[in-house]
Amino acid sequence: MNNKIFKFRFWQILIVTTLLISGCVKKSPYEYFNEGRFLEAKEAYKPLLPKDESHKDYTLHRLQYGSCALEGGDYRCADACMDQCWKKMEKVSGQGEASAVIAMESLKEYKGDPFEKAMCNTYCGLARLRNNDPERALISFRKALVDDQGTRTKKTDETKDFATAHYFAGLCYNMLNEPENAKVELKLAGQYSSPCEFFQLDKVNNSNCFFMISSGRGPFKSTYGPGHSMVQVNKVKDPVAKIIFTCDGREMGQAALLDDLYVEAHAHGWGEMDSARLAKGIAKEIVASLPVVGAAHNLIQSAGDIRIWNFLPGNIYIWSGNLDSGFHTFAFHCYDIKGEHLPEYDQAWFYMPVYGDRTNIMNFRLVPYRQDIKEKVLVPCSALSINK
Amino acid sequence: MSSYKKHSFFIFVITSCLSFGFGCHRPHVPKPEQAPTIKHCFDSVGHIPGSKPFLLGGTCCCTPSPRVMPDWQAHGYFVGKTAGQVIEMYHAKGIKLVIDHQNCNNACEDGPHIVKGGKCMVPPTPGTENYEEVLFGCAYVDKKEAPKSYKKQSPSTDVAYTIAPKAKKK
């Protein structure tokens, strides 16, 4: 009898593992995203989106769906998605933190941390910039700066250090012929990132191309302490430390690091909600240690909320410069901290249009093996199956 | 078999499968940095003179406009029609143009792009896989996911989006 069960389990495990390894199981949006197949990730995400707006993770899923749209170049969808998400997060934030004392954190509606709200508005602004709408983009970047001020910290610098929003707000001001405001925002961007020529107004005026290059994975959360009541933000190490941009094979310089999202996420300090949760955690541990009523500790829900916007990048870089109008081959070459080449992160893009009569703003996401052609075949577009 | 041995065997199977799947260093073959020739033209890359409109079975995905109409008509396409009438013809086939919506990268409800069998003819977003696939008329697809008849079309490592020349048999 035991041998029969053993054989059955063996075959069960073998079949499941083989299916997983051979890729027969349909990929999740996360897998598509991590391969750099953003539009496929978006399609795969569509059926998973909660339809009910009151669903606790409605906003979180919409944010991740919006990320797929933005990275995949669907700016129309990204704009609408991010705008809706920010409004939802604002609404939930306005309801206060009192419910944390009673309810379980992960059962509450997702409202996002200040850095997530700031990124939501930054993506919204970027989508609008790519839709050639600097006026509406500026509104989003300014909202992102306000969101950053929601960071709970005693250090005033940390409430206005979101260099990405400062930089793009500066660009928008410049596009709207407000050089004084542009200068102020660019100066702040330089102050809170790495001081370099990209943050000088003259450089911006002499440039027609502006790239936002995102790299790595965003921070993640974990719990610790009594009753898992404390939440800490963790960094995902990104091997890319240096990005060199080449245009038609000509080296055009190094991209500058604008923001490390771990730093932004980590700056969010201690609040009333955290104190309430810690008190619940301590109470839970005390109850658990009591001999007669020990089982009652399960009634106290003290675990912290570790939900986080998963598709965010770790680092944000920028490059700007003046390129001849026409079509070019753009390439990004990546290197680690020791200067070793990381070819699996490199990207090349053909027939990139540079328009002489407007500001060219583009965004790129570095994902390892995104442009790997090993184990791939060429299929004519007409033979592709519609991913619907 | 003792319970200890059974457990050890299961752990061995699982760990060996996992290390086989994830532990090996993955070799990398990058997409070549040399671009091929354009197959489909559309608004953002400009009209290729003489190319036949997609509606008539050609490779031109430009939006009908007074700018492209003279070239189409000089080559015998849509003779005697105005740009507005040609737009109506596209709409009658359910094809959405850049005048209907923009910046969707063909991931909208009408997508994918018409060259991929969809109903969207909005120019794709530069710097994305979709842009290059529409431009060059083919896509890099995982061998496992490719249709059966294309499983042997290995890509060239010299020119992007082209098939590697077959090795000559002696």
Coordinates of C-alpha atoms in Angstrom, one line a residue:
Chain A
M1 CA 0.0 0.0 0.0
N2 CA 2.8 2.3 1.1
N3 CA 4.7 1.5 -2.1
K4 CA 1.7 2.4 -4.2
I5 CA 1.4 5.8 -2.6
F6 CA 5.1 6.3 -3.0
K7 CA 5.0 5.6 -6.7
F8 CA 1.9 7.8 -7.2
R9 CA 3.6 10.7 -5.4
F10 CA 6.8 10.2 -7.3
W11 CA 5.0 10.4 -10.7
Q12 CA 2.9 13.3 -9.5
I13 CA 6.0 15.3 -8.5
L14 CA 7.9 14.3 -11.7
I15 CA 5.1 15.4 -14.0
V16 CA 4.5 18.7 -12.3
T17 CA 8.2 19.5 -12.2
T18 CA 8.6 18.6 -15.9
L19 CA 5.6 20.7 -16.9
L20 CA 7.0 23.7 -14.9
I21 CA 10.5 23.3 -16.4
S22 CA 9.3 22.8 -20.0
G23 CA 7.1 25.8 -19.8
C24 CA 3.8 24.1 -20.6
V25 CA 2.1 25.8 -17.8
K26 CA 0.8 29.2 -18.9
K27 CA 3.1 32.0 -17.8
S28 CA 2.0 34.5 -15.3
P29 CA 2.2 38.3 -15.9
Y30 CA 5.2 38.4 -13.4
E31 CA 7.1 35.9 -15.6
Y32 CA 6.4 37.8 -18.8
F33 CA 7.4 41.1 -17.1
N34 CA 10.6 39.6 -15.8
E35 CA 11.4 38.5 -19.4
G36 CA 10.8 42.1 -20.6
R37 CA 7.7 41.0 -22.6
F38 CA 5.6 43.9 -21.2
L39 CA 2.7 43.9 -23.6
E40 CA 2.3 40.1 -23.1
A41 CA 2.4 40.7 -19.3
K42 CA -0.4 43.3 -19.8
E43 CA -2.5 40.8 -21.7
A44 CA -1.9 38.1 -19.1
Y45 CA -2.8 40.5 -16.4
K46 CA -6.1 41.5 -17.9
P47 CA -8.1 38.5 -16.7
L48 CA -6.6 38.8 -13.2
L49 CA -7.7 42.4 -12.6
P50 CA -10.4 42.6 -9.9
K51 CA -13.6 44.0 -11.4
D52 CA -15.0 45.2 -8.1
E53 CA -13.5 48.6 -7.2
S54 CA -13.9 47.9 -3.5
H55 CA -11.6 44.9 -3.8
K56 CA -8.8 45.3 -1.3
D57 CA -6.1 44.9 -3.9
Y58 CA -7.9 46.7 -6.8
T59 CA -5.4 49.6 -6.9
L60 CA -2.3 47.4 -6.5
H61 CA -3.3 45.2 -9.4
R62 CA -4.2 48.3 -11.6
L63 CA -0.8 49.8 -10.7
Q64 CA 1.0 46.7 -11.8
Y65 CA -1.2 46.5 -14.9
G66 CA -0.3 50.2 -15.6
S67 CA 3.4 49.4 -15.2
C68 CA 3.1 46.7 -18.0
A69 CA 1.4 49.3 -20.2
L70 CA 4.0 52.0 -19.6
E71 CA 7.0 49.8 -20.1
G72 CA 5.3 48.2 -23.2
G73 CA 4.7 51.6 -24.8
D74 CA 0.9 51.7 -24.3
Y75 CA 0.9 55.3 -22.9
R76 CA -2.8 55.8 -23.5
C77 CA -3.6 52.9 -21.1
A78 CA -0.8 53.8 -18.7
D79 CA -2.0 57.4 -18.3
A80 CA -5.6 56.3 -17.6
C81 CA -4.5 53.6 -15.2
M82 CA -2.1 55.7 -13.2
D83 CA -4.5 58.6 -12.9
Q84 CA -7.3 56.3 -11.6
C85 CA -4.9 54.6 -9.2
W86 CA -3.7 57.8 -7.7
K87 CA -7.3 59.0 -7.1
K88 CA -8.1 55.7 -5.4
M89 CA -5.0 55.9 -3.2
E90 CA -5.8 59.5 -2.2
K91 CA -9.3 58.5 -1.3
V92 CA -8.1 55.6 0.9
S93 CA -5.4 57.7 2.5
G94 CA -8.0 60.2 3.5
Q95 CA -9.9 57.6 5.5
G96 CA -7.2 57.6 8.2
E97 CA -5.3 54.9 10.0
A98 CA -7.7 54.2 12.8
S99 CA -8.9 50.9 11.4
A100 CA -5.3 49.5 11.8
V101 CA -6.1 49.1 15.5
I102 CA -8.9 46.6 14.8
A103 CA -8.5 45.1 11.4
M104 CA -5.8 42.9 9.9
E105 CA -3.4 45.0 7.8
S106 CA -3.5 42.8 4.7
L107 CA -7.3 42.8 4.7
K108 CA -7.5 46.6 4.3
E109 CA -7.7 48.4 1.0
Y110 CA -4.3 49.0 -0.5
K111 CA -3.3 52.6 -0.3
G112 CA 0.4 52.6 -1.1
D113 CA 3.4 54.3 0.6
P114 CA 4.3 57.9 -0.3
F115 CA 7.1 56.6 -2.7
E116 CA 4.5 54.4 -4.5
K117 CA 2.1 57.3 -4.9
A118 CA 5.0 59.5 -6.1
M119 CA 6.0 56.8 -8.7
C120 CA 2.3 56.5 -9.8
N121 CA 2.3 60.2 -10.6
T122 CA 5.7 60.1 -12.2
Y123 CA 4.6 57.3 -14.5
C124 CA 1.4 59.3 -15.2
G125 CA 3.5 62.3 -16.0
L126 CA 5.9 60.3 -18.2
A127 CA 3.0 58.8 -20.2
R128 CA 1.6 62.3 -20.7
L129 CA 5.0 63.6 -21.8
R130 CA 5.2 60.8 -24.3
N131 CA 1.7 61.9 -25.5
N132 CA 3.2 65.4 -26.0
D133 CA 1.2 67.0 -23.3
P134 CA 3.7 68.8 -21.0
E135 CA 1.0 70.9 -19.3
R136 CA -0.8 67.8 -17.9
A137 CA 2.6 66.1 -17.3
L138 CA 3.7 68.9 -15.1
I139 CA 0.6 68.6 -13.0
S140 CA 1.5 64.9 -12.4
F141 CA 5.1 65.6 -11.5
R142 CA 4.1 68.3 -9.1
K143 CA 1.7 65.9 -7.5
A144 CA 4.5 63.4 -7.2
L145 CA 6.6 66.0 -5.3
V146 CA 3.6 66.6 -3.0
D147 CA 3.3 62.8 -2.5
D148 CA 7.0 62.6 -1.5
Q149 CA 6.3 65.1 1.3
G150 CA 4.0 62.5 2.9
T151 CA 7.1 60.6 3.9
R152 CA 7.1 60.2 7.7
T153 CA 10.6 61.4 8.6
K154 CA 12.2 64.0 10.8
K155 CA 14.8 64.8 8.1
T156 CA 13.2 67.5 6.0
D157 CA 15.5 66.6 3.1
E158 CA 13.8 63.2 2.8
T159 CA 10.4 64.8 2.2
K160 CA 11.5 66.5 -1.0
D161 CA 14.3 64.4 -2.3
F162 CA 12.5 62.7 -5.2
A163 CA 14.9 63.8 -7.9
T164 CA 13.0 62.1 -10.7
A165 CA 9.9 64.3 -10.2
H166 CA 12.1 67.4 -9.8
Y167 CA 14.0 66.6 -13.0
F168 CA 10.9 66.0 -15.2
A169 CA 9.1 68.9 -13.6
G170 CA 12.1 71.0 -14.7
L171 CA 11.9 69.6 -18.2
C172 CA 8.1 70.4 -18.4
Y173 CA 8.7 74.0 -17.2
N174 CA 11.4 74.4 -19.8
M175 CA 9.0 73.1 -22.5
L176 CA 6.4 75.5 -21.3
N177 CA 8.8 78.5 -21.5
E178 CA 9.2 79.0 -17.8
P179 CA 13.0 78.9 -17.5
E180 CA 13.2 80.3 -13.9
N181 CA 11.0 77.5 -12.5
A182 CA 12.9 75.0 -14.7
K183 CA 16.2 76.1 -13.2
V184 CA 14.9 75.7 -9.6
E185 CA 13.6 72.2 -10.3
L186 CA 16.7 71.1 -12.1
K187 CA 18.9 72.4 -9.3
L188 CA 16.9 70.4 -6.8
A189 CA 17.2 67.3 -8.9
G190 CA 21.0 67.7 -9.0
Q191 CA 21.1 68.4 -5.3
Y192 CA 19.2 65.1 -4.4
S193 CA 21.0 62.9 -7.0
S194 CA 24.5 63.0 -8.5
P195 CA 25.6 66.5 -9.5
C196 CA 26.3 66.5 -13.2
E197 CA 25.8 68.5 -16.4
F198 CA 22.3 67.0 -17.0
F199 CA 20.9 69.2 -14.3
Q200 CA 22.1 72.5 -15.8
L201 CA 19.6 74.6 -17.7
D202 CA 22.1 75.2 -20.5
K203 CA 22.5 71.5 -21.0
V204 CA 18.8 71.0 -21.1
N205 CA 18.4 73.9 -23.6
N206 CA 21.0 72.4 -25.8
S207 CA 19.5 68.9 -25.8
N208 CA 16.7 67.5 -27.9
C209 CA 16.7 64.0 -26.5
F210 CA 15.9 63.0 -22.9
F211 CA 15.9 59.3 -21.8
M212 CA 14.7 57.8 -18.6
I213 CA 16.4 54.4 -18.1
S214 CA 15.0 52.2 -15.4
S215 CA 17.0 49.3 -14.1
G216 CA 16.7 46.5 -11.5
R217 CA 13.8 45.4 -9.3
G218 CA 12.0 47.7 -6.8
P219 CA 12.2 47.2 -3.0
F220 CA 10.2 44.6 -1.3
K221 CA 8.8 44.3 2.3
S222 CA 9.1 41.7 5.0
T223 CA 7.9 41.4 8.6
Y224 CA 9.8 40.9 11.8
G225 CA 9.4 41.5 15.5
P226 CA 6.6 40.4 17.9
G227 CA 3.7 38.8 16.0
H228 CA 5.3 39.9 12.7
S229 CA 4.1 43.4 13.5
M230 CA 7.0 45.3 12.2
V231 CA 7.6 45.9 8.5
Q232 CA 11.0 46.5 6.9
V233 CA 11.9 47.5 3.4
N234 CA 14.5 45.5 1.6
K235 CA 16.7 46.3 -1.4
V236 CA 17.0 44.0 -4.4
K237 CA 20.6 44.2 -5.5
D238 CA 21.0 45.4 -9.1
P239 CA 24.2 44.4 -10.8
V240 CA 24.0 47.3 -13.2
A241 CA 26.1 50.2 -11.9
K242 CA 27.0 52.0 -15.1
I243 CA 25.1 52.5 -18.4
I244 CA 26.8 53.8 -21.5
F245 CA 24.6 55.1 -24.4
T246 CA 25.7 54.7 -28.0
C247 CA 24.0 56.2 -31.0
D248 CA 24.8 54.5 -34.4
G249 CA 27.8 52.9 -32.7
R250 CA 29.2 56.3 -31.4
E251 CA 29.6 56.6 -27.6
M252 CA 27.4 59.4 -26.3
G253 CA 28.3 59.2 -22.6
Q254 CA 27.2 57.7 -19.4
A255 CA 23.7 57.9 -17.9
A256 CA 23.4 59.6 -14.5
L257 CA 21.7 57.9 -11.5
L258 CA 18.7 60.0 -10.6
D259 CA 17.0 57.9 -7.9
D260 CA 17.3 54.7 -5.9
L261 CA 13.8 53.7 -5.0
Y262 CA 15.0 51.7 -2.0
V263 CA 16.2 55.0 -0.5
E264 CA 12.8 56.6 -1.2
A265 CA 10.9 53.6 0.3
H266 CA 13.2 53.3 3.3
A267 CA 12.8 57.0 4.2
H268 CA 9.2 56.4 5.3
G269 CA 9.4 56.3 9.1
W270 CA 7.3 55.4 12.1
G271 CA 3.6 56.3 12.4
E272 CA 0.6 55.8 14.6
M273 CA -0.4 52.7 12.6
D274 CA 3.0 51.1 13.3
S275 CA 2.7 51.8 17.1
A276 CA -0.8 50.3 17.1
R277 CA 0.4 47.2 15.2
L278 CA 3.4 46.8 17.5
A279 CA 1.1 46.9 20.6
K280 CA -1.1 44.3 19.0
G281 CA 2.0 42.1 18.3
I282 CA 3.2 42.4 21.9
A283 CA -0.3 41.6 23.2
K284 CA -0.4 38.6 20.8
E285 CA 2.8 37.2 22.2
I286 CA 1.8 37.7 25.8
V287 CA -1.6 35.9 25.2
A288 CA 0.2 33.1 23.3
S289 CA 2.4 32.5 26.4
L290 CA -0.5 32.1 28.8
P291 CA -1.3 28.5 29.6
V292 CA -5.1 28.4 29.5
V293 CA -6.1 31.1 26.9
G294 CA -3.0 30.6 24.7
A295 CA -5.0 29.6 21.6
A296 CA -6.8 33.0 21.8
H297 CA -3.7 34.7 20.4
N298 CA -4.9 33.7 16.9
L299 CA -7.7 36.2 17.3
I300 CA -5.3 39.1 17.4
Q301 CA -4.2 40.0 13.9
S302 CA -0.9 41.9 14.2
A303 CA 1.0 41.0 11.0
G304 CA 2.2 44.0 9.1
D305 CA 1.1 44.7 5.5
I306 CA 3.8 43.7 3.1
R307 CA 2.0 44.5 -0.1
I308 CA 4.1 46.5 -2.5
W309 CA 4.0 47.6 -6.1
N310 CA 6.1 44.8 -7.5
F311 CA 6.9 46.1 -11.0
L312 CA 8.8 49.2 -10.0
P313 CA 12.5 49.5 -10.9
G314 CA 15.3 49.7 -8.4
N315 CA 17.2 52.6 -10.0
I316 CA 16.3 55.4 -12.3
Y317 CA 18.9 56.9 -14.6
I318 CA 18.7 59.7 -17.1
W319 CA 20.6 60.7 -20.2
S320 CA 20.2 63.8 -22.3
G321 CA 21.9 65.2 -25.3
N322 CA 21.5 66.6 -28.8
L323 CA 21.2 64.1 -31.6
D324 CA 20.7 64.8 -35.3
S325 CA 17.2 64.6 -36.5
G326 CA 16.5 61.4 -38.4
F327 CA 16.6 57.7 -37.6
H328 CA 19.3 56.1 -35.4
T329 CA 20.2 52.9 -33.7
F330 CA 20.3 53.4 -30.0
A331 CA 22.2 51.0 -27.7
F332 CA 22.7 50.8 -24.0
H333 CA 25.7 48.9 -22.7
C334 CA 25.7 48.0 -19.0
Y335 CA 28.6 47.4 -16.6
D336 CA 28.8 46.3 -13.0
I337 CA 30.5 48.2 -10.1
K338 CA 33.9 46.7 -11.1
G339 CA 33.5 47.9 -14.7
E340 CA 32.8 44.4 -16.0
H341 CA 30.5 44.3 -19.0
L342 CA 27.1 42.8 -18.4
P343 CA 26.1 41.8 -22.0
E344 CA 22.8 40.2 -20.9
Y345 CA 21.5 43.6 -19.8
D346 CA 22.5 45.4 -23.1
Q347 CA 19.8 46.7 -25.4
A348 CA 19.8 47.9 -29.0
W349 CA 16.9 49.6 -30.7
F350 CA 16.6 50.3 -34.4
Y351 CA 15.1 53.2 -36.4
M352 CA 14.7 55.3 -33.4
P353 CA 13.2 58.6 -34.7
V354 CA 14.6 61.9 -33.5
Y355 CA 12.4 64.8 -34.4
G356 CA 14.1 68.2 -34.9
D357 CA 11.0 70.2 -34.2
R358 CA 10.2 68.8 -30.7
T359 CA 11.6 67.5 -27.5
N360 CA 12.2 63.7 -27.7
I361 CA 11.4 62.0 -24.4
M362 CA 11.8 58.3 -24.3
N363 CA 11.9 55.6 -21.5
F364 CA 13.6 52.3 -21.5
R365 CA 13.6 49.4 -19.0
L366 CA 16.6 47.2 -18.6
V367 CA 15.7 43.6 -18.0
P368 CA 18.4 40.8 -18.2
Y369 CA 18.1 38.6 -21.3
R370 CA 15.4 40.9 -22.8
Q371 CA 17.2 40.8 -26.2
D372 CA 18.6 37.3 -25.9
I373 CA 18.0 35.4 -29.2
K374 CA 19.3 32.1 -28.1
E375 CA 16.6 29.4 -28.3
K376 CA 14.5 31.7 -30.4
V377 CA 13.2 31.5 -34.0
L378 CA 12.0 34.1 -36.4
V379 CA 8.3 34.0 -37.2
P380 CA 6.6 36.3 -39.7
C381 CA 4.2 38.7 -38.1
S382 CA 1.4 37.3 -40.2
A383 CA 1.9 33.9 -38.6
L384 CA 1.9 35.1 -35.0
S385 CA -1.1 34.0 -32.9
I386 CA -3.1 36.8 -31.4
N387 CA -2.4 36.9 -27.7
K388 CA -6.0 37.7 -26.7
Chain B
M1 CA 11.8 1.3 1.5
S2 CA 12.1 3.0 4.9
S3 CA 10.4 6.4 5.4
Y4 CA 13.8 8.1 5.8
K5 CA 14.9 6.7 2.4
K6 CA 11.7 7.8 0.7
H7 CA 12.0 11.3 2.0
S8 CA 15.6 11.5 0.9
F9 CA 14.7 10.3 -2.5
F10 CA 12.0 13.0 -2.9
I11 CA 14.3 15.7 -1.7
F12 CA 16.9 14.5 -4.2
V13 CA 14.4 14.6 -7.1
I14 CA 13.2 18.0 -6.2
T15 CA 16.6 19.6 -5.6
S16 CA 18.1 18.0 -8.8
C17 CA 15.1 19.3 -10.9
L18 CA 15.4 22.8 -9.3
S19 CA 19.2 23.0 -9.8
F20 CA 18.7 21.7 -13.4
G21 CA 16.2 24.4 -14.1
F22 CA 17.7 27.4 -12.3
G23 CA 21.2 26.7 -11.2
C24 CA 23.0 26.5 -14.6
H25 CA 24.6 29.6 -16.0
R26 CA 22.6 30.8 -18.9
P27 CA 24.6 31.5 -22.1
H28 CA 23.6 34.7 -23.9
V29 CA 23.3 35.5 -27.6
P30 CA 22.4 39.2 -28.0
K31 CA 20.2 40.6 -30.8
P32 CA 22.6 41.8 -33.5
E33 CA 23.3 45.5 -33.6
Q34 CA 22.9 45.7 -37.4
A35 CA 19.5 46.6 -38.6
P36 CA 17.8 44.9 -41.5
T37 CA 15.8 46.6 -44.2
I38 CA 12.3 47.9 -43.5
K39 CA 9.4 45.8 -44.6
H40 CA 6.4 47.9 -43.5
C41 CA 6.2 51.7 -43.6
F42 CA 4.0 53.7 -41.3
D43 CA 3.7 57.3 -40.2
S44 CA 6.6 57.6 -37.8
V45 CA 9.2 56.1 -40.2
G46 CA 7.7 57.9 -43.3
H47 CA 6.2 56.5 -46.5
I48 CA 8.3 54.4 -48.7
P49 CA 7.5 55.6 -52.3
G50 CA 5.7 53.0 -54.3
S51 CA 4.7 50.7 -51.5
K52 CA 1.2 49.3 -51.8
P53 CA -1.4 50.1 -49.2
F54 CA -2.1 47.4 -46.7
L55 CA -5.8 47.5 -47.5
L56 CA -4.9 46.3 -51.0
G57 CA -2.6 43.6 -49.8
G58 CA 0.6 45.6 -49.6
T59 CA 3.1 46.6 -47.0
C60 CA 2.3 50.3 -46.5
C61 CA 0.6 51.0 -43.1
C62 CA 0.7 54.8 -43.5
T63 CA -2.5 56.7 -42.5
P64 CA -4.3 57.9 -45.6
S65 CA -3.6 61.6 -45.9
P66 CA -3.1 64.3 -48.6
R67 CA 0.7 63.6 -48.2
V68 CA 0.7 59.9 -49.2
M69 CA -2.3 60.0 -51.6
P70 CA -0.3 61.4 -54.6
D71 CA 2.3 58.6 -54.4
W72 CA -0.3 55.9 -54.0
Q73 CA -2.3 57.3 -57.0
A74 CA 0.9 57.6 -59.1
H75 CA 1.4 53.9 -58.6
G76 CA -2.2 53.1 -59.5
Y77 CA -3.7 52.7 -56.0
F78 CA -7.0 54.4 -54.9
V79 CA -7.1 56.4 -58.2
G80 CA -9.8 59.0 -58.2
K81 CA -10.4 58.8 -54.4
T82 CA -9.8 61.4 -51.7
A83 CA -7.9 60.7 -48.4
G84 CA -11.3 61.0 -46.6
Q85 CA -12.8 58.3 -48.9
V86 CA -9.9 56.0 -48.3
I87 CA -10.2 56.5 -44.5
E88 CA -13.8 55.5 -44.8
M89 CA -12.7 52.3 -46.6
Y90 CA -10.3 51.5 -43.7
H91 CA -13.1 52.2 -41.2
A92 CA -15.5 50.0 -43.1
K93 CA -13.1 47.1 -42.6
G94 CA -13.0 47.9 -38.9
I95 CA -9.4 49.1 -38.9
K96 CA -8.6 51.9 -36.4
L97 CA -6.3 54.7 -37.5
V98 CA -4.2 57.3 -35.7
I99 CA -7.1 59.7 -36.2
D100 CA -9.2 57.5 -34.0
H101 CA -6.8 57.1 -31.1
Q102 CA -3.0 57.4 -30.4
N103 CA -0.1 56.1 -28.4
C104 CA -1.5 52.6 -27.7
N105 CA 1.4 50.6 -29.2
N106 CA -1.4 48.4 -30.7
A107 CA -2.1 47.0 -27.3
C108 CA -5.6 48.5 -27.3
E109 CA -9.0 46.7 -27.7
D110 CA -8.5 46.8 -31.5
G111 CA -5.0 45.4 -31.4
P112 CA -2.6 43.9 -32.3
H113 CA -1.4 45.8 -35.3
I114 CA -2.9 44.8 -38.6
V115 CA 0.3 43.2 -39.8
K116 CA -0.1 40.8 -36.9
G117 CA -3.7 40.0 -37.7
G118 CA -5.4 42.7 -35.5
K119 CA -7.4 45.8 -36.4
C120 CA -5.2 48.6 -35.2
M121 CA -3.1 50.6 -37.6
V122 CA -1.8 53.3 -35.1
P123 CA 2.0 53.6 -35.5
P124 CA 3.7 51.5 -32.9
T125 CA 5.9 53.1 -30.1
P126 CA 9.6 53.4 -31.0
G127 CA 12.0 51.5 -28.7
T128 CA 9.7 48.6 -28.1
E129 CA 9.6 45.0 -29.5
N130 CA 6.3 45.7 -31.2
Y131 CA 7.8 48.7 -33.1
E132 CA 10.6 46.5 -34.6
E133 CA 8.3 43.6 -35.3
V134 CA 5.9 45.7 -37.3
L135 CA 8.8 47.5 -39.0
F136 CA 10.7 44.4 -40.0
G137 CA 7.7 42.1 -40.4
C138 CA 8.9 39.3 -38.1
A139 CA 9.4 38.6 -34.5
Y140 CA 11.8 36.6 -32.3
V141 CA 9.7 33.9 -30.6
D142 CA 10.7 31.2 -28.1
K143 CA 11.2 27.9 -30.0
K144 CA 8.6 26.3 -27.6
E145 CA 6.0 28.9 -28.4
A146 CA 6.6 29.2 -32.2
P147 CA 4.2 27.6 -34.8
K148 CA 5.5 24.2 -35.9
S149 CA 6.5 25.2 -39.4
Y150 CA 8.8 27.9 -38.1
K151 CA 10.6 25.9 -35.4
K152 CA 13.8 25.6 -37.6
Q153 CA 14.0 29.3 -38.6
S154 CA 17.1 30.1 -36.6
P155 CA 17.9 33.8 -36.5
S156 CA 21.2 35.3 -37.9
T157 CA 23.7 36.6 -35.4
D158 CA 25.0 39.2 -37.9
V159 CA 21.8 41.1 -39.0
A160 CA 18.8 41.4 -36.7
Y161 CA 15.5 40.0 -37.8
T162 CA 16.9 37.9 -40.5
I163 CA 17.2 34.1 -40.8
A164 CA 20.7 32.6 -40.5
P165 CA 22.0 31.2 -43.8
K166 CA 21.8 27.4 -43.9
A167 CA 25.2 25.5 -43.6
K168 CA 26.2 24.0 -46.9
K169 CA 26.2 20.2 -47.1
K170 CA 29.4 18.6 -48.5

